[in-house]
Amino acid sequence: MYKIAVIPGDGIGKEVIAEGVKLMKDIEDLGGPAFELTEYPWSCGYYLENGKMADDDFLDTLKGYDAIYLGAIGDPAVKDHIALGQFLLKLRREFDEYVNLRPIKLLNVDICPLKNITSTGQIDITVVRENSEGEYSNVGARLFEGRDDEMALQTGVFSKKGTERIMRYAFELARKEHKTLTSVSKGNALGYSMVFWDETFARIAKEYPDVETHTCLVDAASMFFVKNPERFQIVVTSNLFGDIITDLGAAIAGGMGLAAGANINPERTYPSMFEPIHGSAPDIAGQGKADPMAALWSVSQMLDHFGHEDLGRMIIEAIKMVIDEKQVVPFDLGGQASTTEVGEAVREKFAEIYKKK
Ligand code: IPM
Ligand code: MN
């Protein structure tokens, strides 16, 4: 029995998480692992009613769970940096979810916007994004506000511990999966943080002589994601660069409706958190137009984390079958199928695959 805290959040977060919850219930009914799901209303919606994003002791409450399943946080009526700083980013930091694991895996060439892609194998990248410090460390100042000499400082924090641990995680993954590892950074311009990053990568690489390594500047990596994505297998990068290149990655692999991300605390001292990487999409919220595939893919990542990689793979296979068949096509992939229709189609495929195994 896995205890899961479900936080649908705002906007389409609620719609897509509902589909993921149905999938978990199906998995249990089919004879797979059981889930005890507890829902929490914490969100911008909650903020607008209560003046805070979550209960004061929300971290204590969540600490007791095996995982957190999160939809999306964001509402035009609440300043993003408040909503995210007080909640999402705080959670990632406080629970030391220092690995943000984001698969960029093309399931069908027809959903790829790149004309040079002829087989799905050309886009199969796992981005290991540093998720606890770096450019997202909330260190800085606003000086002389309102004056002509006003200034803002934002400091990146790259600790030895933080940099080494994310790299070791990526090296271990590359070793386990027999894949190459590319470090994406910007040492040619950021002479402190990224030179430190590059030196650390070169040093840790010596511990893993069996892993083929590459380095790539983030601007060049952005170009190669489009021109030659097959160059990349595992990528390790900083918090901000990882944020940016995974949106690009989502775009080349079929769009934000398909992109999932896991915020992992590898030591399992705290629960890890699984979420689609898309936002709350207020423009389409409440219309049943959201694609739940990313949220379903997040359930797959959660199962991987619990050691049920077989079930995790089946979910991705089910998503792929729905996309391949082109019978139930979500709006973001050019179709008319609603969130619940897409969710149901994936669950049906999942059940078929599960029963055959
Ligand atoms: C993501 C999101 C967040 C991030 C935002 C909402 C703070 O864009 O998960 O990629 O930048 O990490
Ligand atoms: Mn992002």
XYZ file of C-alpha atoms and ligand atoms in Angstrom:
370
model
C 0.000 0.000 0.000
C 1.468 3.284 -1.111
C 0.309 6.434 0.634
C -0.014 9.187 -1.943
C -0.777 12.854 -1.278
C -2.725 14.117 -4.264
C -2.522 17.864 -4.915
C -4.437 18.708 -8.085
C -3.654 22.427 -7.714
C -5.089 24.914 -10.171
C -6.624 25.037 -13.623
C -6.097 21.981 -15.784
C -4.066 20.450 -12.942
C -7.381 19.318 -11.469
C -8.582 17.799 -14.733
C -5.456 15.853 -15.585
C -4.814 14.618 -12.048
C -8.319 13.166 -11.953
C -7.287 10.925 -14.849
C -4.099 9.853 -13.089
C -6.103 9.000 -9.982
C -8.429 6.806 -12.056
C -5.402 5.045 -13.502
C -4.010 4.321 -10.035
C -7.379 2.910 -8.974
C -7.458 0.711 -12.081
C -3.965 -0.569 -11.372
C -5.090 -1.543 -7.912
C -8.266 -3.201 -9.212
C -6.290 -5.150 -11.784
C -4.227 -6.694 -8.996
C -1.280 -4.325 -8.988
C -0.045 -2.352 -5.980
C -2.624 -0.591 -3.832
C -2.750 3.157 -3.288
C -4.154 5.118 -0.392
C -4.913 8.516 -1.902
C -5.463 11.647 0.168
C -6.301 14.862 -1.601
C -5.190 18.322 -0.493
C -6.609 21.604 -1.845
C -3.373 23.590 -1.662
C -3.103 25.880 -4.662
C -3.556 29.463 -5.775
C -7.277 28.893 -5.383
C -6.599 28.083 -1.743
C -4.460 31.207 -1.462
C -7.249 33.418 -2.734
C -9.544 32.094 -0.013
C -7.104 31.700 2.837
C -4.287 34.129 2.159
C -1.724 31.334 1.985
C -0.841 28.635 -0.483
C -1.149 25.799 2.027
C -1.623 25.053 5.698
C 1.282 26.267 7.810
C 2.316 22.713 8.617
C 1.925 21.393 5.086
C 5.467 20.078 4.964
C 4.935 18.064 8.146
C 1.700 16.734 6.740
C 3.271 15.678 3.457
C 6.358 14.170 5.037
C 4.438 11.062 6.026
C 3.556 10.108 2.450
C 5.367 7.784 0.076
C 4.906 10.229 -2.792
C 3.174 13.415 -3.840
C 1.163 13.556 -7.045
C 0.882 17.175 -8.140
C -1.114 18.784 -10.943
C -0.164 22.397 -11.574
C 0.163 25.557 -9.541
C -0.654 28.956 -11.011
C -3.438 31.495 -11.364
C -3.384 34.908 -13.014
C -4.730 36.383 -9.756
C -1.707 35.288 -7.723
C 1.817 36.418 -8.459
C 3.754 33.463 -9.806
C 6.872 33.995 -7.763
C 4.762 34.005 -4.591
C 2.720 30.948 -5.479
C 5.711 28.971 -6.636
C 8.185 30.281 -4.093
C 5.862 29.506 -1.188
C 4.800 26.173 -2.482
C 6.258 24.283 -5.435
C 9.851 25.447 -5.200
C 9.717 25.331 -1.418
C 8.562 21.731 -1.555
C 11.303 20.721 -3.973
C 13.905 22.364 -1.767
C 12.654 21.430 1.686
C 12.159 17.804 0.698
C 15.579 17.782 -0.901
C 14.124 16.591 -4.181
C 17.372 17.478 -5.820
C 16.885 15.376 -8.934
C 14.407 16.486 -11.541
C 14.132 13.597 -13.938
C 12.542 14.528 -17.241
C 12.190 12.001 -20.032
C 12.117 13.339 -23.578
C 10.967 10.326 -25.509
C 9.265 10.465 -28.850
C 6.477 7.888 -29.047
C 5.410 8.438 -32.651
C 7.152 10.375 -35.437
C 3.884 11.946 -36.583
C 3.687 14.083 -33.430
C 7.228 15.394 -33.864
C 7.447 18.894 -35.339
C 10.941 18.252 -36.744
C 11.072 17.192 -40.368
C 14.453 15.497 -39.994
C 13.041 12.874 -37.620
C 12.148 9.587 -39.271
C 12.288 7.172 -36.348
C 11.232 7.497 -32.727
C 14.640 6.283 -31.553
C 16.153 9.572 -32.672
C 14.593 11.326 -29.694
C 15.127 9.412 -26.491
C 16.744 11.638 -23.917
C 16.612 11.707 -20.140
C 17.377 15.090 -18.644
C 18.713 15.005 -15.100
C 18.079 18.546 -13.936
C 19.558 19.849 -10.691
C 16.500 20.768 -8.655
C 17.553 22.212 -5.328
C 19.955 25.103 -5.859
C 21.811 26.771 -8.721
C 20.086 29.689 -10.387
C 16.884 28.924 -8.439
C 18.474 29.549 -5.036
C 16.475 32.403 -3.715
C 19.470 34.567 -2.900
C 19.677 38.171 -3.937
C 18.468 41.656 -3.234
C 16.457 44.558 -4.588
C 18.282 47.818 -4.001
C 17.161 51.451 -4.237
C 13.671 50.556 -5.366
C 11.969 53.252 -7.363
C 15.164 55.254 -7.857
C 17.052 55.677 -11.111
C 19.922 53.646 -9.741
C 17.625 50.785 -8.735
C 19.165 47.346 -9.052
C 18.362 43.703 -8.555
C 20.836 40.990 -7.670
C 20.170 37.282 -8.108
C 22.899 34.930 -7.059
C 23.370 31.404 -8.296
C 24.478 28.943 -5.663
C 26.494 25.939 -6.790
C 27.693 23.958 -3.816
C 30.201 21.169 -4.056
C 27.750 18.820 -2.394
C 24.879 19.869 -4.653
C 26.884 19.699 -7.842
C 28.560 16.396 -7.082
C 25.396 14.626 -6.052
C 23.440 15.509 -9.173
C 26.347 14.436 -11.349
C 26.794 11.157 -9.493
C 23.097 10.475 -9.913
C 23.411 11.064 -13.657
C 26.555 8.936 -13.935
C 24.911 6.080 -12.063
C 21.931 6.269 -14.396
C 24.151 6.345 -17.482
C 26.108 3.354 -16.165
C 22.968 1.389 -15.362
C 21.360 2.095 -18.724
C 24.590 1.845 -20.744
C 24.067 5.306 -22.149
C 26.228 8.313 -22.854
C 26.169 11.283 -20.509
C 26.322 14.894 -21.680
C 26.875 17.770 -19.292
C 25.144 20.942 -20.472
C 26.568 24.154 -19.051
C 27.906 27.572 -19.946
C 31.480 27.782 -18.780
C 32.469 30.157 -21.552
C 30.408 32.982 -20.068
C 29.632 32.163 -16.429
C 33.192 32.119 -15.190
C 32.475 31.132 -11.610
C 29.490 28.844 -11.382
C 29.751 27.067 -14.690
C 33.510 26.720 -14.680
C 33.054 25.080 -11.284
C 30.333 22.889 -12.810
C 32.584 21.839 -15.693
C 35.534 21.089 -13.413
C 33.311 19.036 -11.140
C 31.962 17.077 -14.097
C 35.465 16.292 -15.337
C 36.516 15.149 -11.863
C 33.481 12.937 -11.212
C 33.840 11.464 -14.707
C 37.120 9.875 -13.577
C 35.124 7.747 -11.133
C 33.114 6.382 -14.071
C 35.605 5.415 -16.766
C 33.005 3.079 -18.293
C 30.612 5.965 -19.064
C 31.121 7.835 -22.331
C 30.873 11.553 -21.595
C 30.363 14.705 -23.620
C 30.060 18.358 -22.730
C 27.950 20.909 -24.533
C 27.270 24.592 -24.044
C 23.597 25.251 -23.386
C 23.128 27.403 -26.471
C 24.659 24.754 -28.681
C 22.659 22.064 -26.899
C 19.470 23.968 -27.767
C 20.476 23.927 -31.411
C 21.364 20.222 -31.347
C 18.073 19.331 -29.614
C 16.476 20.525 -32.836
C 19.077 19.533 -35.434
C 20.525 16.296 -34.021
C 18.660 15.189 -30.918
C 20.134 11.718 -31.354
C 23.405 13.113 -29.974
C 21.909 13.054 -26.478
C 21.057 10.123 -24.246
C 21.409 11.207 -20.616
C 21.884 14.930 -20.004
C 22.904 16.477 -16.696
C 22.409 20.187 -16.251
C 21.682 22.997 -13.845
C 18.303 24.058 -12.521
C 17.588 26.906 -14.940
C 19.178 25.348 -18.003
C 17.257 22.167 -17.246
C 14.036 24.128 -17.005
C 14.596 25.691 -20.391
C 15.854 22.709 -22.352
C 13.100 20.449 -21.056
C 10.440 22.737 -22.506
C 12.349 22.543 -25.761
C 12.571 18.800 -25.257
C 8.823 18.620 -24.678
C 8.245 20.500 -27.911
C 10.305 18.100 -30.017
C 8.707 15.050 -28.423
C 5.096 16.017 -29.054
C 4.424 18.993 -26.809
C 3.779 19.938 -23.212
C 0.732 17.691 -23.064
C 3.057 14.711 -22.978
C 5.944 15.878 -20.817
C 6.305 14.505 -17.314
C 8.792 15.205 -14.587
C 9.775 13.518 -11.356
C 11.189 15.480 -8.424
C 13.201 12.862 -6.656
C 14.792 12.639 -3.245
C 17.036 9.660 -3.972
C 17.786 9.003 -0.301
C 14.034 8.599 0.304
C 14.249 10.667 3.477
C 11.341 12.650 2.064
C 8.585 11.820 -0.389
C 9.335 12.426 -4.043
C 6.888 14.418 -6.141
C 5.515 13.552 -9.568
C 3.987 16.155 -11.853
C 3.339 16.961 -15.469
C 5.720 19.756 -16.417
C 2.999 21.877 -17.980
C 1.333 24.636 -16.018
C -2.270 25.290 -14.984
C -3.173 26.662 -18.470
C -5.930 29.064 -17.338
C -6.825 29.713 -20.988
C -8.204 26.204 -21.470
C -9.034 25.282 -17.870
C -12.452 23.813 -17.208
C -13.113 23.002 -20.855
C -11.988 19.390 -20.870
C -9.395 20.209 -23.494
C -6.277 19.390 -21.513
C -4.190 16.411 -22.530
C -3.805 14.115 -19.499
C -0.986 12.082 -21.031
C 1.751 13.978 -19.158
C -0.072 13.408 -15.880
C -0.428 9.700 -16.729
C 3.252 9.534 -17.642
C 3.944 10.988 -14.173
C 2.161 8.006 -12.653
C 4.534 5.844 -14.671
C 7.491 7.685 -13.158
C 6.007 7.210 -9.697
C 5.739 3.472 -10.262
C 9.348 3.388 -11.491
C 10.348 5.130 -8.289
C 8.536 2.496 -6.235
C 10.399 -0.227 -8.113
C 7.525 -1.255 -10.397
C 9.353 -0.457 -13.618
C 7.317 -3.096 -15.458
C 4.094 -1.215 -14.695
C 5.755 2.098 -15.497
C 6.681 0.798 -18.942
C 3.148 -0.491 -19.515
C 1.710 2.990 -18.958
C 4.035 4.476 -21.560
C 3.206 1.653 -23.923
C -0.506 2.354 -23.381
C -0.004 6.056 -24.143
C 1.944 5.120 -27.248
C -0.809 2.783 -28.441
C -3.418 5.517 -28.104
C -1.243 7.933 -30.063
C -0.385 5.328 -32.710
C -4.010 4.341 -33.296
C -5.127 7.961 -33.832
C -8.680 7.125 -32.777
C -8.707 9.221 -29.630
C -6.646 12.350 -30.274
C -6.328 15.112 -27.666
C -6.691 18.758 -28.656
C -2.991 19.549 -28.338
C -2.218 16.830 -30.881
C -4.790 18.235 -33.285
C -7.821 16.176 -32.271
C -11.097 16.676 -30.461
C -10.944 14.119 -27.661
C -11.612 15.413 -24.183
C -9.388 14.963 -21.146
C -11.581 12.166 -19.821
C -11.815 10.423 -23.203
C -8.050 10.389 -23.568
C -7.645 9.221 -19.971
C -10.112 6.414 -20.542
C -8.452 5.348 -23.791
C -5.079 5.071 -22.082
C -6.567 3.145 -19.167
C -8.229 0.695 -21.537
C -4.947 0.060 -23.328
C -3.203 -0.290 -20.011
C -5.687 -2.929 -18.892
C -5.186 -4.840 -22.156
C -1.428 -4.816 -21.765
C -1.612 -5.696 -18.097
C -3.867 -8.692 -18.666
C -1.557 -10.056 -21.363
C 1.559 -10.000 -19.248
C 8.884 23.556 -14.222
C 8.255 24.898 -14.035
C 8.744 25.527 -12.737
C 10.247 25.598 -12.810
C 8.109 26.853 -12.432
C 6.618 26.724 -12.347
C 8.690 27.513 -11.214
O 8.506 25.722 -15.123
O 8.626 22.679 -13.404
O 9.627 23.386 -15.191
O 10.777 26.555 -13.362
O 10.903 24.701 -12.307
Mn 9.581 24.735 -16.713
